[in-house]
Short mmCIF file of C-alpha atoms and ligand atoms in Angstrom, two decimals:
data_model
loop_
_atom_site.label_atom_id
_atom_site.label_comp_id
_atom_site.label_asym_id
_atom_site.label_seq_id
_atom_site.Cartn_x
_atom_site.Cartn_y
_atom_site.Cartn_z
CA MET R 25 -1.43 -14.23 5.96
CA ASN R 26 0.85 -15.91 8.40
CA PHE R 27 3.35 -13.31 9.51
CA ASN R 28 5.22 -14.16 12.67
CA LEU R 29 5.02 -11.38 15.25
CA ASN R 30 7.03 -10.72 18.33
CA ASP R 31 5.42 -10.84 21.72
CA HIS R 32 4.95 -7.42 23.33
CA THR R 33 5.22 -8.77 26.87
CA GLY R 34 7.53 -6.69 29.00
CA ALA R 35 8.71 -4.76 25.97
CA GLU R 36 7.51 -1.30 27.02
CA GLU R 37 10.22 -0.76 29.65
CA GLU R 38 12.92 -1.98 27.30
CA HIS R 39 11.75 0.47 24.61
CA GLN R 40 11.75 3.38 27.03
CA GLN R 41 15.21 2.61 28.37
CA HIS R 42 16.97 2.13 25.06
CA PRO R 43 16.55 4.48 22.14
CA TYR R 44 16.54 2.42 18.97
CA LYS R 45 19.21 3.22 16.42
CA VAL R 46 16.73 2.68 13.59
CA LEU R 47 12.96 2.58 13.80
CA VAL R 48 11.01 1.71 10.66
CA LEU R 49 7.37 2.69 10.19
CA GLY R 50 5.56 0.25 7.93
CA SER R 51 5.98 -3.39 6.94
CA GLY R 52 5.63 -3.29 3.15
CA PRO R 53 8.54 -3.97 0.79
CA ALA R 54 10.18 -0.61 1.62
CA GLY R 55 9.96 -1.08 5.38
CA LEU R 56 11.11 -4.68 5.47
CA ALA R 57 13.96 -4.09 3.00
CA ALA R 58 15.07 -1.13 5.16
CA ALA R 59 14.92 -3.38 8.21
CA LEU R 60 16.97 -6.08 6.48
CA TYR R 61 19.73 -3.61 5.59
CA ALA R 62 19.66 -1.95 9.03
CA ALA R 63 19.77 -5.36 10.71
CA ARG R 64 22.72 -6.48 8.60
CA ALA R 65 24.48 -3.27 9.68
CA GLU R 66 23.93 -4.58 13.25
CA LEU R 67 21.59 -1.72 14.14
CA ASN R 68 18.86 -3.99 15.60
CA PRO R 69 15.96 -2.12 13.99
CA LEU R 70 12.40 -2.08 15.23
CA VAL R 71 9.60 -2.29 12.64
CA LEU R 72 6.15 -1.04 13.60
CA THR R 73 4.01 -2.86 11.06
CA GLY R 74 1.13 -0.39 10.70
CA MET R 75 -2.42 -1.58 10.12
CA GLU R 76 -1.65 -3.45 6.93
CA LEU R 77 0.86 -6.11 7.75
CA GLY R 78 3.00 -6.59 4.65
CA GLY R 79 1.65 -3.40 3.08
CA GLN R 80 -0.33 -3.27 -0.13
CA ALA R 81 1.91 -5.85 -1.79
CA ALA R 82 0.63 -8.48 0.63
CA LEU R 83 -2.88 -7.92 -0.72
CA THR R 84 -1.78 -8.66 -4.27
CA HIS R 85 -2.59 -12.17 -5.40
CA THR R 86 0.48 -12.75 -7.57
CA ILE R 87 3.49 -10.52 -8.15
CA GLU R 88 4.99 -11.29 -11.54
CA ASN R 89 7.56 -8.52 -11.83
CA TYR R 90 9.69 -8.91 -8.71
CA PRO R 91 13.05 -10.23 -9.90
CA GLY R 92 14.08 -13.68 -8.76
CA PHE R 93 10.64 -15.25 -9.08
CA PRO R 94 10.30 -16.23 -12.75
CA GLU R 95 6.97 -17.95 -12.13
CA GLY R 96 5.63 -15.10 -9.95
CA VAL R 97 5.14 -15.12 -6.19
CA GLY R 98 2.13 -14.57 -3.93
CA GLY R 99 2.11 -11.06 -2.42
CA SER R 100 1.57 -12.35 1.09
CA GLN R 101 4.24 -15.05 0.61
CA LEU R 102 6.75 -12.44 -0.54
CA GLY R 103 5.95 -10.35 2.55
CA GLU R 104 6.58 -13.34 4.79
CA LEU R 105 9.91 -13.99 3.08
CA PHE R 106 10.91 -10.33 3.52
CA GLN R 107 10.03 -10.51 7.20
CA LYS R 108 11.84 -13.80 7.77
CA GLN R 109 14.98 -12.49 6.12
CA ALA R 110 14.91 -9.22 8.11
CA GLU R 111 14.35 -11.10 11.39
CA ARG R 112 17.18 -13.52 10.66
CA PHE R 113 19.61 -10.64 11.15
CA GLY R 114 18.02 -9.19 14.28
CA THR R 115 15.00 -7.11 13.23
CA ARG R 116 12.21 -6.85 15.80
CA VAL R 117 8.76 -6.69 14.16
CA GLU R 118 5.84 -5.44 16.23
CA PHE R 119 2.21 -5.27 15.21
CA ASP R 120 1.59 -1.69 16.23
CA THR R 121 0.73 1.57 14.52
CA ALA R 122 2.36 4.95 15.06
CA THR R 123 -0.12 7.70 15.92
CA GLU R 124 2.21 10.63 16.60
CA VAL R 125 5.84 11.59 16.04
CA ASP R 126 8.08 14.28 17.50
CA LEU R 127 10.85 15.02 15.02
CA SER R 128 11.91 18.31 16.64
CA LYS R 129 14.88 16.77 18.45
CA ARG R 130 16.95 13.60 18.51
CA PRO R 131 16.32 10.98 19.65
CA PHE R 132 12.99 11.22 17.83
CA THR R 133 9.84 10.08 19.62
CA VAL R 134 7.25 7.78 18.09
CA LYS R 135 3.99 7.18 19.93
CA THR R 136 1.50 4.40 19.24
CA TYR R 137 -1.85 3.88 20.99
CA GLY R 138 -0.16 2.19 23.94
CA GLN R 139 3.59 2.67 23.67
CA GLU R 140 6.27 5.28 23.18
CA PHE R 141 9.58 4.71 21.44
CA GLN R 142 12.76 6.74 21.11
CA THR R 143 14.95 6.38 18.05
CA GLU R 144 18.14 7.93 16.69
CA THR R 145 16.97 7.59 13.08
CA LEU R 146 13.55 7.06 11.56
CA ILE R 147 12.64 5.43 8.25
CA ILE R 148 9.14 6.27 7.08
CA SER R 149 7.65 3.63 4.81
CA THR R 150 3.99 4.09 5.66
CA GLY R 151 2.85 3.44 2.08
CA ALA R 152 -0.38 4.60 0.54
CA SER R 153 -4.10 3.82 0.71
CA PRO R 154 -6.67 3.46 -2.05
CA THR R 155 -8.34 6.63 -3.32
CA HIS R 156 -12.12 6.74 -2.93
CA LEU R 157 -14.58 7.79 -5.61
CA ASN R 158 -16.44 9.99 -3.13
CA VAL R 159 -19.88 9.28 -4.57
CA PRO R 160 -23.12 8.66 -2.65
CA GLY R 161 -23.48 5.08 -1.42
CA GLU R 162 -19.74 4.28 -1.58
CA VAL R 163 -19.04 4.52 2.14
CA GLU R 164 -22.36 2.96 3.19
CA LEU R 165 -21.85 -0.07 0.93
CA THR R 166 -18.13 -0.62 1.61
CA GLY R 167 -17.89 -4.23 2.77
CA LYS R 168 -21.34 -4.86 1.31
CA GLY R 169 -20.24 -5.08 -2.29
CA VAL R 170 -17.92 -2.07 -2.56
CA SER R 171 -14.28 -3.13 -2.26
CA TYR R 172 -10.76 -1.86 -2.89
CA CYS R 173 -9.11 -5.30 -2.85
CA ALA R 174 -9.91 -8.10 -5.29
CA THR R 175 -7.57 -10.54 -3.56
CA CYS R 176 -9.38 -9.99 -0.27
CA ASP R 177 -12.97 -9.97 -1.53
CA GLY R 178 -13.03 -11.59 -4.99
CA TRP R 179 -14.16 -14.95 -3.63
CA PHE R 180 -17.44 -13.44 -2.37
CA PHE R 181 -18.42 -12.77 -5.99
CA LYS R 182 -18.32 -16.34 -7.23
CA ASP R 183 -20.85 -16.66 -10.09
CA LYS R 184 -21.85 -13.01 -9.71
CA LYS R 185 -21.46 -9.87 -11.79
CA VAL R 186 -18.93 -7.24 -10.79
CA ALA R 187 -17.84 -3.84 -12.03
CA VAL R 188 -14.37 -2.31 -11.80
CA VAL R 189 -13.60 1.41 -11.94
CA GLY R 190 -10.26 2.61 -13.30
CA GLY R 191 -8.07 2.31 -16.36
CA GLY R 192 -4.62 1.80 -14.82
CA ASP R 193 -2.53 -1.31 -14.14
CA SER R 194 -4.31 -2.02 -10.86
CA ALA R 195 -7.78 -1.92 -12.41
CA LEU R 196 -6.83 -4.28 -15.23
CA GLU R 197 -4.77 -6.65 -13.11
CA GLU R 198 -7.53 -6.93 -10.54
CA ALA R 199 -10.26 -7.21 -13.19
CA ILE R 200 -8.41 -10.14 -14.74
CA PHE R 201 -8.08 -11.71 -11.29
CA LEU R 202 -11.82 -11.25 -10.65
CA THR R 203 -12.69 -13.29 -13.77
CA ARG R 204 -11.68 -16.36 -11.73
CA TYR R 205 -14.84 -15.94 -9.71
CA ALA R 206 -17.27 -13.59 -11.41
CA THR R 207 -19.40 -14.46 -14.42
CA SER R 208 -18.69 -11.02 -15.90
CA VAL R 209 -16.43 -8.07 -15.11
CA THR R 210 -17.35 -4.66 -16.48
CA ILE R 211 -14.54 -2.12 -16.47
CA ILE R 212 -15.82 1.44 -16.28
CA HIS R 213 -13.24 4.00 -17.37
CA ARG R 214 -13.59 7.77 -17.53
CA ARG R 215 -11.71 8.01 -20.84
CA ASP R 216 -11.63 5.93 -24.02
CA GLU R 217 -7.95 5.06 -23.61
CA LEU R 218 -6.40 2.94 -20.88
CA ARG R 219 -3.49 4.07 -18.76
CA ALA R 220 -2.39 0.47 -18.05
CA GLY R 221 0.66 -1.12 -19.67
CA ALA R 222 0.43 -3.00 -22.99
CA ILE R 223 0.63 -6.55 -21.61
CA LEU R 224 -2.25 -6.05 -19.19
CA GLN R 225 -4.29 -4.26 -21.84
CA SER R 226 -3.96 -7.18 -24.27
CA ARG R 227 -4.74 -9.74 -21.58
CA ALA R 228 -7.84 -7.86 -20.43
CA LYS R 229 -9.10 -7.25 -23.96
CA ALA R 230 -8.60 -10.93 -24.83
CA ASN R 231 -10.56 -12.10 -21.77
CA SER R 232 -14.09 -13.07 -22.81
CA LYS R 233 -15.50 -12.27 -19.35
CA ILE R 234 -14.31 -8.65 -19.47
CA ARG R 235 -16.14 -5.82 -21.21
CA PHE R 236 -15.47 -2.07 -21.12
CA ILE R 237 -17.69 0.94 -20.69
CA TRP R 238 -15.74 3.96 -21.94
CA ASP R 239 -15.94 7.68 -21.17
CA THR R 240 -18.09 6.95 -18.17
CA VAL R 241 -18.06 7.67 -14.43
CA VAL R 242 -20.01 6.18 -11.54
CA THR R 243 -22.15 8.86 -9.92
CA GLU R 244 -23.86 6.75 -7.25
CA VAL R 245 -23.77 3.26 -5.76
CA VAL R 246 -27.28 2.05 -5.03
CA GLY R 247 -28.35 -0.79 -2.74
CA LYS R 248 -29.82 -1.39 0.69
CA ASP R 249 -27.79 -4.13 2.34
CA ALA R 250 -25.78 -4.96 -0.76
CA VAL R 251 -24.77 -3.26 -3.99
CA GLN R 252 -27.51 -3.58 -6.60
CA THR R 253 -27.08 -0.86 -9.19
CA LEU R 254 -24.55 1.74 -10.30
CA LYS R 255 -25.69 5.07 -11.64
CA LEU R 256 -23.46 5.94 -14.59
CA LYS R 257 -22.86 9.07 -16.59
CA ASN R 258 -21.18 9.34 -19.97
CA VAL R 259 -18.80 12.29 -19.63
CA LYS R 260 -18.91 13.09 -23.36
CA THR R 261 -22.65 12.91 -24.04
CA GLY R 262 -23.98 13.54 -20.53
CA GLU R 263 -26.20 10.49 -20.98
CA THR R 264 -27.07 8.65 -17.77
CA SER R 265 -27.76 4.93 -17.30
CA ASP R 266 -28.05 2.20 -14.67
CA LEU R 267 -25.83 -0.86 -14.46
CA ALA R 268 -27.00 -3.84 -12.41
CA THR R 269 -24.08 -5.39 -10.51
CA ASP R 270 -23.37 -7.38 -7.35
CA GLY R 271 -20.05 -5.74 -6.63
CA LEU R 272 -18.00 -2.64 -7.30
CA PHE R 273 -14.21 -2.72 -7.14
CA ILE R 274 -12.52 0.68 -7.14
CA PHE R 275 -8.91 1.02 -8.37
CA ILE R 276 -8.35 4.68 -9.13
CA GLY R 277 -5.00 5.28 -7.52
CA HIS R 278 -3.64 5.86 -4.04
CA LYS R 279 -2.97 8.56 -1.48
CA PRO R 280 0.18 8.48 0.64
CA ASN R 281 -0.28 7.71 4.34
CA THR R 282 1.59 10.75 5.53
CA SER R 283 -0.93 12.89 7.46
CA MET R 284 1.05 12.30 10.67
CA PHE R 285 3.98 14.23 9.22
CA VAL R 286 2.14 17.36 8.08
CA GLY R 287 4.00 20.43 9.34
CA LYS R 288 6.92 18.22 10.46
CA LEU R 289 8.43 17.24 7.12
CA GLU R 290 8.45 18.89 3.72
CA MET R 291 5.80 17.41 1.43
CA ASP R 292 4.65 17.98 -2.13
CA ALA R 293 1.16 19.07 -3.17
CA GLY R 294 -0.01 15.42 -3.29
CA GLY R 295 1.06 14.80 0.31
CA TYR R 296 4.12 12.75 -0.68
CA ILE R 297 7.11 13.25 1.61
CA VAL R 298 9.91 15.07 -0.20
CA ALA R 299 13.10 12.98 -0.05
CA ASP R 300 16.34 13.50 -1.96
CA LYS R 301 18.14 10.75 -3.88
CA ARG R 302 19.62 9.56 -0.58
CA MET R 303 16.06 9.17 0.77
CA GLN R 304 16.82 12.00 3.22
CA THR R 305 13.78 14.07 4.22
CA SER R 306 13.82 17.70 5.37
CA VAL R 307 14.84 16.54 8.88
CA PRO R 308 18.36 15.06 9.19
CA GLY R 309 18.17 11.48 10.41
CA VAL R 310 14.65 10.97 9.05
CA TYR R 311 14.37 9.01 5.80
CA ALA R 312 11.43 8.09 3.59
CA ALA R 313 11.05 5.10 1.28
CA GLY R 314 8.38 3.54 -0.92
CA GLU R 315 4.97 5.00 -1.70
CA ALA R 316 5.04 7.49 1.17
CA CYS R 317 7.51 9.46 -0.95
CA ASP R 318 7.08 7.96 -4.42
CA PRO R 319 4.24 9.09 -6.68
CA LEU R 320 6.02 7.72 -9.76
CA PHE R 321 7.10 4.09 -9.64
CA ARG R 322 5.13 2.36 -6.88
CA GLN R 323 6.60 -1.07 -7.56
CA VAL R 324 7.67 -3.71 -5.07
CA VAL R 325 11.16 -3.65 -6.51
CA THR R 326 11.54 0.15 -6.45
CA SER R 327 10.07 0.42 -2.94
CA ALA R 328 12.41 -2.30 -1.67
CA GLY R 329 15.32 -0.49 -3.31
CA MET R 330 14.38 2.77 -1.62
CA GLY R 331 14.10 1.00 1.72
CA ALA R 332 17.58 -0.48 1.32
CA ALA R 333 18.99 2.93 0.35
CA ALA R 334 17.30 4.62 3.32
CA ALA R 335 18.79 2.10 5.75
CA MET R 336 22.27 2.50 4.27
CA GLN R 337 21.99 6.25 4.70
CA ALA R 338 20.68 5.88 8.26
CA ALA R 339 23.72 3.73 9.08
CA LYS R 340 26.01 6.39 7.59
CA PHE R 341 24.22 9.13 9.53
CA LEU R 342 24.67 7.22 12.80
CA GLU R 343 28.38 6.72 12.10
CA GLU R 344 28.84 10.42 11.41
CA ASN R 345 26.76 11.63 14.36
CA GLU R 346 27.68 9.30 17.17
P1 LIG B 16 -2.99 4.85 -11.73
O1 LIG B 16 -1.97 4.34 -12.70
O2 LIG B 16 -2.85 6.21 -11.18
O3 LIG B 16 -4.39 4.72 -12.48
C1 LIG B 16 -5.55 5.20 -11.87
C2 LIG B 16 -6.69 5.04 -12.87
O4 LIG B 16 -7.89 5.48 -12.23
C3 LIG B 16 -6.51 5.86 -14.13
O5 LIG B 16 -6.94 5.14 -15.25
C4 LIG B 16 -7.40 7.08 -13.85
O6 LIG B 16 -7.98 7.61 -15.02
C5 LIG B 16 -8.50 6.49 -13.01
N1 LIG B 16 -9.06 7.48 -12.08
C6 LIG B 16 -8.41 8.29 -11.21
N2 LIG B 16 -9.28 9.02 -10.48
C7 LIG B 16 -10.51 8.67 -10.92
C8 LIG B 16 -11.81 9.06 -10.55
N3 LIG B 16 -12.04 9.97 -9.59
N4 LIG B 16 -12.86 8.49 -11.21
C9 LIG B 16 -12.65 7.57 -12.17
N5 LIG B 16 -11.43 7.14 -12.54
C10 LIG B 16 -10.38 7.68 -11.93
O7 LIG B 16 -3.16 3.89 -10.46
P2 LIG B 16 -2.91 2.32 -10.31
O8 LIG B 16 -3.54 1.57 -11.42
O9 LIG B 16 -3.29 2.00 -8.92
O10 LIG B 16 -1.35 2.15 -10.45
C11 LIG B 16 -0.49 2.88 -9.58
C12 LIG B 16 0.95 2.56 -9.92
O11 LIG B 16 1.23 1.20 -9.62
C13 LIG B 16 1.28 2.76 -11.40
O12 LIG B 16 2.57 3.28 -11.48
C14 LIG B 16 1.22 1.37 -11.95
O13 LIG B 16 2.04 1.20 -13.09
C15 LIG B 16 1.68 0.55 -10.77
N6 LIG B 16 1.15 -0.83 -10.81
C16 LIG B 16 1.85 -1.74 -11.53
C17 LIG B 16 1.38 -3.04 -11.63
C18 LIG B 16 2.18 -4.02 -12.43
O14 LIG B 16 3.26 -3.67 -12.87
N7 LIG B 16 1.71 -5.23 -12.64
C19 LIG B 16 0.19 -3.41 -11.01
C20 LIG B 16 -0.52 -2.45 -10.30
C21 LIG B 16 -0.04 -1.14 -10.21
P3 LIG B 16 -7.06 8.36 -16.11
O15 LIG B 16 -6.35 7.29 -16.85
O16 LIG B 16 -8.08 9.08 -16.93
O17 LIG B 16 -6.17 9.29 -15.34
#
């Protein structure tokens, strides 16, 4: 990825002297769309990128359902375009990660490992992270055959066998992508019916490299320095078996990256920030957008839309409260 980042040099003093009008946490579609709208409202927003520059979308090989790109667009390329457009109108993008926030009074305070920022409004677009299986061997073999990103790691499995866990859109999309490299892709799903949409289902079922193991869960990932075998269990019969594989890709959903806001903002049982249709959270002046507050849609287009809406509301809030 080739995102262009601003230089930090000498920035700390400037940040401490001037509260930002809008500070955006996260650089996925929600964050960068929010920044674009805030910048065009001449609010000179600051974006703290978070650890995953471009968010999860930037890890997607091709995005085929973002309007305006009839032939599809690379996830990382789309992120770069979002950033370029936001910067064109005065957004400052910094590669830094918030570690702590104080939302008890305005201006709000955002701390990172080395800096502290003040801001009149805050837009939280911290996204979500992949859910883990939580089975023995998973953590130990992450990076040694266990992966949560086919775009990042697929190449390492050229002419090898891989397994994919999950039955949703991500699992099927990534399984199809992995057939570029792997000799075979085995999709292990805990039910006998897929959750994924019809188009992806037909594509996956028509792909000669893909086979399915139904009603089955992975109970252990086995290997010393690399994944060798998966221990499987059929949830209907209780039957156990071993599957030899070189890699295991896990796509079983996501968890919102919102732990920093526990006790500071209202959240639902899944840890998603509660925001109303104006993207307003339980603290006036604090907005949420994208997967940090959206357990339902999780699309680039919906996240970008929420980001734009959050920025428009932040601009309105500033007008009314200045
Ligand atoms: P998802 O739709 O929540 O699917 C998660 C899958 O993992 C489900 O099949 C689920 O099984 C399975 N699963 C969950 N926990 C499990 C566990 N502990 N062990 C084994 N299997 C487990 O998640 P997603 O596929 O990441 O998609 C998230 C959202 O993004 C969805 O709204 C999806 O439509 C969207 N998305 C869209 C596209 C696209 O439009 N091209 C691409 C990617 C994602 P069950 O089915 O039994 O619950």
